PDB file of C-alpha atoms in Angstrom:
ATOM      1  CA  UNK A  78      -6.135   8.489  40.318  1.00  0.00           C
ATOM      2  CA  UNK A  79      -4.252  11.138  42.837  1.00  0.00           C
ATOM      3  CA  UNK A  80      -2.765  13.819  39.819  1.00  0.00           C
ATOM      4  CA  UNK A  81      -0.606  16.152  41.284  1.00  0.00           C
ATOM      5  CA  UNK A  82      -0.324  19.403  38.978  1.00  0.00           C
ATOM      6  CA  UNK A  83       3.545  21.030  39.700  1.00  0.00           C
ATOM      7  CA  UNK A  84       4.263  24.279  38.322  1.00  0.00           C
ATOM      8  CA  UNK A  85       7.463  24.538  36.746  1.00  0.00           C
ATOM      9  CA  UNK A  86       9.237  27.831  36.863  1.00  0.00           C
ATOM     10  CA  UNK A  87      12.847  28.597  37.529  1.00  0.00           C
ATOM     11  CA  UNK A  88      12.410  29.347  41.326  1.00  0.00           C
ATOM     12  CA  UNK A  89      14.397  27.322  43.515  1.00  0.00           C
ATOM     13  CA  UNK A  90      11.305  26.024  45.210  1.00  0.00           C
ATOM     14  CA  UNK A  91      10.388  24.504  42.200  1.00  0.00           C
ATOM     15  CA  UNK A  92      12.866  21.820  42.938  1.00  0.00           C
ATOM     16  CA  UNK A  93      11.107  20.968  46.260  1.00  0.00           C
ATOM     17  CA  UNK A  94       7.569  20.896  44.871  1.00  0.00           C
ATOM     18  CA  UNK A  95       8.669  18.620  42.117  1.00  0.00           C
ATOM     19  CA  UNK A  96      10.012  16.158  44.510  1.00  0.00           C
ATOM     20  CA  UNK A  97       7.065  16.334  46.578  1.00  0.00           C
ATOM     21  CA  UNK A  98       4.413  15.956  43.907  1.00  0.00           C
ATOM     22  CA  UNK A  99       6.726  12.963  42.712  1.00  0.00           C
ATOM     23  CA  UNK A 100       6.717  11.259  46.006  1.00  0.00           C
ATOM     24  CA  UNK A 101       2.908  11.775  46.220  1.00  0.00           C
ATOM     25  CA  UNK A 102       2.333   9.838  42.698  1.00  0.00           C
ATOM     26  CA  UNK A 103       4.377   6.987  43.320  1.00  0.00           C
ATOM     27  CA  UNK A 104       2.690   3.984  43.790  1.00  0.00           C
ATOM     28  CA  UNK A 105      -0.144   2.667  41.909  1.00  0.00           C
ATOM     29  CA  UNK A 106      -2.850   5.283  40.270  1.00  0.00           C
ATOM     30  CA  UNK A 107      -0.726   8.294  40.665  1.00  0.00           C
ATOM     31  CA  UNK A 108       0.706  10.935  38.436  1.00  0.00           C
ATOM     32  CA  UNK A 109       2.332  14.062  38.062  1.00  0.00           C
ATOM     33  CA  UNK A 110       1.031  16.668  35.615  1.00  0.00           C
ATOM     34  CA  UNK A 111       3.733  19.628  34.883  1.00  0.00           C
ATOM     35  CA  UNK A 112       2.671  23.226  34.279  1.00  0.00           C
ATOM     36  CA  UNK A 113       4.584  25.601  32.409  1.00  0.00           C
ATOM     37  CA  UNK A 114       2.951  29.050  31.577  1.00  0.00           C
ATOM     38  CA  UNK A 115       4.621  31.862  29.015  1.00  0.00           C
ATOM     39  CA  UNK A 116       3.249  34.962  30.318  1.00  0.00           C
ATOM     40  CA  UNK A 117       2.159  37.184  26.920  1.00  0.00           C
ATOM     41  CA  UNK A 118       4.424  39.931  27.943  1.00  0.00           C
ATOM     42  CA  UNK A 119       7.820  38.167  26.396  1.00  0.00           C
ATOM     43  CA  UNK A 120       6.397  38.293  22.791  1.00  0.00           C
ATOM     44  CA  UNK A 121       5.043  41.913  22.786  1.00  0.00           C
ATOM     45  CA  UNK A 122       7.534  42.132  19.877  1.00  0.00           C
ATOM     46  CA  UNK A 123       7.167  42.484  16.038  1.00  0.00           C
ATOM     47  CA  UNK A 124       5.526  39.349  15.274  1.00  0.00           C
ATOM     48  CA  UNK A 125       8.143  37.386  13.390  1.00  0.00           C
ATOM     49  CA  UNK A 126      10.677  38.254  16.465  1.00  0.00           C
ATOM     50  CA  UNK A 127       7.585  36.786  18.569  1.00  0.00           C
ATOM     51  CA  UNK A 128       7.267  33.846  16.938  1.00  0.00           C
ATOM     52  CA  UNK A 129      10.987  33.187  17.617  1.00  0.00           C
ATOM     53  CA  UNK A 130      10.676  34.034  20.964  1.00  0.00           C
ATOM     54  CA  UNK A 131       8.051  31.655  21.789  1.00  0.00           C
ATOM     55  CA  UNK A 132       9.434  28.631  20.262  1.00  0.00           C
ATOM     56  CA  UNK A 133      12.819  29.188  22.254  1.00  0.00           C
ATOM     57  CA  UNK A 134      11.300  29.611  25.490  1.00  0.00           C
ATOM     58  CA  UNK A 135       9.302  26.231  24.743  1.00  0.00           C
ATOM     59  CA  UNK A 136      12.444  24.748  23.970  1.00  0.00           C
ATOM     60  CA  UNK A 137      13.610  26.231  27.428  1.00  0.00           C
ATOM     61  CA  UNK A 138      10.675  24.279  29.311  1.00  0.00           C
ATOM     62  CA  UNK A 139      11.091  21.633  27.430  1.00  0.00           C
ATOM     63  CA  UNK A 140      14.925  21.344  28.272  1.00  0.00           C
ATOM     64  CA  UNK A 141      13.687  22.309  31.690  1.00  0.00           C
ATOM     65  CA  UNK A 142      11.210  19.632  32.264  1.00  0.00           C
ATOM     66  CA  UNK A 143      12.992  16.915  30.709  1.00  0.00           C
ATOM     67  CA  UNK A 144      15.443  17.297  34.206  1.00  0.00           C
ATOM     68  CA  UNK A 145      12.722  16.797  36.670  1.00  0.00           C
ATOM     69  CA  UNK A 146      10.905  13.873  34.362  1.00  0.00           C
ATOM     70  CA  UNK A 147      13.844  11.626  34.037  1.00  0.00           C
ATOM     71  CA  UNK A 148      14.281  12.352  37.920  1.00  0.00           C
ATOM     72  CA  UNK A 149      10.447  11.392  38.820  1.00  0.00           C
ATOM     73  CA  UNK A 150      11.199   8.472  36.543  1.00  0.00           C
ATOM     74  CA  UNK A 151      14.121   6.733  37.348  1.00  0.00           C
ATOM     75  CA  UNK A 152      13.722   7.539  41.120  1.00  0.00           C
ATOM     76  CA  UNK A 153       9.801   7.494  41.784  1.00  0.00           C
ATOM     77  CA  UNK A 154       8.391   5.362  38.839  1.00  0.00           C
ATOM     78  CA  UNK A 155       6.214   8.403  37.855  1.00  0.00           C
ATOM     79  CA  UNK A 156       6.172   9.539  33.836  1.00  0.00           C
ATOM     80  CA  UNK A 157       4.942  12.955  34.240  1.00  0.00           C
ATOM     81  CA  UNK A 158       3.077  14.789  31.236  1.00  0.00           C
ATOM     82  CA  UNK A 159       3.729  18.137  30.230  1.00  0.00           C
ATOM     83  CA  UNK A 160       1.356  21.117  29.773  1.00  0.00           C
ATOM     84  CA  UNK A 161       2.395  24.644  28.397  1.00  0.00           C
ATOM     85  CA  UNK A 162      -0.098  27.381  28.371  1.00  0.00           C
ATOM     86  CA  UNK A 163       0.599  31.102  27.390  1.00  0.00           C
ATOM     87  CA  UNK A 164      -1.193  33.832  29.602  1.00  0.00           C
ATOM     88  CA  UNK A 165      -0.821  35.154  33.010  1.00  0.00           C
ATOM     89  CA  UNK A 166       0.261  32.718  35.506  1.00  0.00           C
ATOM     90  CA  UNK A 167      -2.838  32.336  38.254  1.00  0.00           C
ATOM     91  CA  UNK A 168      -5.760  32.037  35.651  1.00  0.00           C
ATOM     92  CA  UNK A 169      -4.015  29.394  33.551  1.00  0.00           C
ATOM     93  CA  UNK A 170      -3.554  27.783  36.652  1.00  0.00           C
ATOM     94  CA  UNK A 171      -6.940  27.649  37.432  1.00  0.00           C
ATOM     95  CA  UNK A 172      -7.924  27.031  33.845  1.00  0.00           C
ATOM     96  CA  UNK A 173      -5.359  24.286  33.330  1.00  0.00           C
ATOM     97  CA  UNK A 174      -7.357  22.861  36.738  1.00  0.00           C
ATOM     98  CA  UNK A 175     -10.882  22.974  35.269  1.00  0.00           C
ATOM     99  CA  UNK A 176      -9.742  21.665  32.035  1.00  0.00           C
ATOM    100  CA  UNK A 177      -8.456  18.456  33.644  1.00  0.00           C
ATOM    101  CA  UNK A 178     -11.139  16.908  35.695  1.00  0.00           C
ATOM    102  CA  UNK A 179      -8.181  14.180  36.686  1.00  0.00           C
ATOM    103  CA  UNK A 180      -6.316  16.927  38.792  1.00  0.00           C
ATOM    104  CA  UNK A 181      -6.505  15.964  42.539  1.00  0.00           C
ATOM    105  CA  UNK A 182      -4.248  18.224  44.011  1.00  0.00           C
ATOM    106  CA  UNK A 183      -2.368  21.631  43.250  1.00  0.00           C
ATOM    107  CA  UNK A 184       1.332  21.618  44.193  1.00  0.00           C
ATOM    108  CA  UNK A 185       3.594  24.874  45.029  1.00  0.00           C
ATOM    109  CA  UNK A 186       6.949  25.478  46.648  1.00  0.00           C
ATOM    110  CA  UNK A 187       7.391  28.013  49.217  1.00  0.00           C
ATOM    111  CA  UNK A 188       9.870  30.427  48.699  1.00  0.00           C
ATOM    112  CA  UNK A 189      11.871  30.551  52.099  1.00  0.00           C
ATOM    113  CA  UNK A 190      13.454  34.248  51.856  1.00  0.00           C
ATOM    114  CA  UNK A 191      12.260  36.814  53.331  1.00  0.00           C
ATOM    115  CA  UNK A 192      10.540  37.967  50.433  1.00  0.00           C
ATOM    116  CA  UNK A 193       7.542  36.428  51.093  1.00  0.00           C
ATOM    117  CA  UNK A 194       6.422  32.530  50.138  1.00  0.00           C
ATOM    118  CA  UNK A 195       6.225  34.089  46.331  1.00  0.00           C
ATOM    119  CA  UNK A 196       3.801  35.098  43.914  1.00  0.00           C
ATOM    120  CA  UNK A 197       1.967  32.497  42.787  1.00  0.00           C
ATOM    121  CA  UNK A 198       1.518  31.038  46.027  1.00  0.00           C
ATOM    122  CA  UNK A 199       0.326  34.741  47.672  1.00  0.00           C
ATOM    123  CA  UNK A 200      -2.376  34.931  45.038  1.00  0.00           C
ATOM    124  CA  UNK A 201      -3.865  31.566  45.156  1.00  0.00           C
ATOM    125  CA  UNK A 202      -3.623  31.345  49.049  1.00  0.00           C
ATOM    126  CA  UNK A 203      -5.967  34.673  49.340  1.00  0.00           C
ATOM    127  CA  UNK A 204      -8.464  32.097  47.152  1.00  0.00           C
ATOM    128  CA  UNK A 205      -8.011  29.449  49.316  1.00  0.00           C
ATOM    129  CA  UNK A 206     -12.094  28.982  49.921  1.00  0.00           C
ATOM    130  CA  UNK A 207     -12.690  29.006  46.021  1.00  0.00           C
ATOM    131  CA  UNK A 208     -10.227  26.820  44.861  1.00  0.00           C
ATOM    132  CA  UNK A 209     -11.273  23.832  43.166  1.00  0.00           C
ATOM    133  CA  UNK A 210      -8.635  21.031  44.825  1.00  0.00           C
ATOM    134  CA  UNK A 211      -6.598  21.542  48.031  1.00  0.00           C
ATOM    135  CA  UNK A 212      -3.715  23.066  47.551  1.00  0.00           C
ATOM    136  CA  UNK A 213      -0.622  22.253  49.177  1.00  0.00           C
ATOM    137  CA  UNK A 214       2.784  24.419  49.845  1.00  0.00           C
ATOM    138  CA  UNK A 215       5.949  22.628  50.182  1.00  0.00           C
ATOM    139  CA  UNK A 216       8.735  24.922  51.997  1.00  0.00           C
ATOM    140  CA  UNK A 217      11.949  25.702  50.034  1.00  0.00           C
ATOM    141  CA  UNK A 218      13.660  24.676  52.661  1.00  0.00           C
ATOM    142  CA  UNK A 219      13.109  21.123  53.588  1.00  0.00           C
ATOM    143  CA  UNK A 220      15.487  18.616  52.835  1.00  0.00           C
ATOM    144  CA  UNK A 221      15.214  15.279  50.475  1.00  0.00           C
ATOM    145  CA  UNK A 222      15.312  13.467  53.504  1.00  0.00           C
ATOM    146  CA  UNK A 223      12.152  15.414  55.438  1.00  0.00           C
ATOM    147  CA  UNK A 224      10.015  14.859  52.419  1.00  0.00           C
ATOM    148  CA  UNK A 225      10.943  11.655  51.797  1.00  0.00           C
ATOM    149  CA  UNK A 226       9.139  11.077  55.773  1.00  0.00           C
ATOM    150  CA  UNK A 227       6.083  12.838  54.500  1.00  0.00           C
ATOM    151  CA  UNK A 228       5.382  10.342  52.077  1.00  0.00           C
TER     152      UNK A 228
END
């Protein structure tokens, strides 16, 4: 099975690695696994408040997700699963990885500004050696239309 594990954030890249993870799965055997990671600092709060917190930011992913899954869906025939961890973003990444022996591939978008390609993708690329599946980085930028040729 070829899983492709997306991370879902609210970068605009996001949009692009979704797509391309998508594209990737269709067909027979694939699939499209869908990170979401809290990080621990947004419930550093009185623990009621925290508990609050938590629950509406699942509700956020959840709202979130259910975009890009009816998209993979009705356009790629791929049901994608959802996974939410809590913890900082690069070791849940890599935990979410070793928990799931079914994970083929690791999926990030680019961020095109100037900014840099973004976090997540400047941390894992200096582990490029370690990692335990290839990773690939789609680039903000590229239309529907130029991924659609990759696949």
């Amino acid at each position: 099975m070829r899983k492709f594990l997306v991370i879902l954030d609210d970068s605009r890249e996001c949009l692009n690695a979704m797509r391309f993870a998508a594209m990737g799965a269709s067909g027979p055997g694939g699939g499209v696994q869908v990170l979401a990671v809290i990080p621990p600092e947004e419930f550093q709060h009185w623990i009621g408040v925290g508990e609050i917190m938590r629950e509406e930011a699942r509700e956020r992913i959840h709202a979130h997700f259910e975009v890009f899954a009816k998209w993979m869906r009705d356009r790629q025939a791929v049901d994608p699963e959802l996974v939410i961890r809590e913890g900082e973003v690069v070791p849940e990444i890599l935990a979410q990885i070793e928990d799931d022996g079914g994970i083929g591939m690791l999926v990030l978008g680019a961020n095109p500004g100037k900014g840099g390609p973004g976090p997540i993708v400047s941390a894992l690329s200096r582990r490029l050696g370690s990692l335990p599946v290839p990773l690939a980085v789609v680039p903000g930028e590229l239309s529907k239309e130029q991924l659609s040729q990759i696949w």
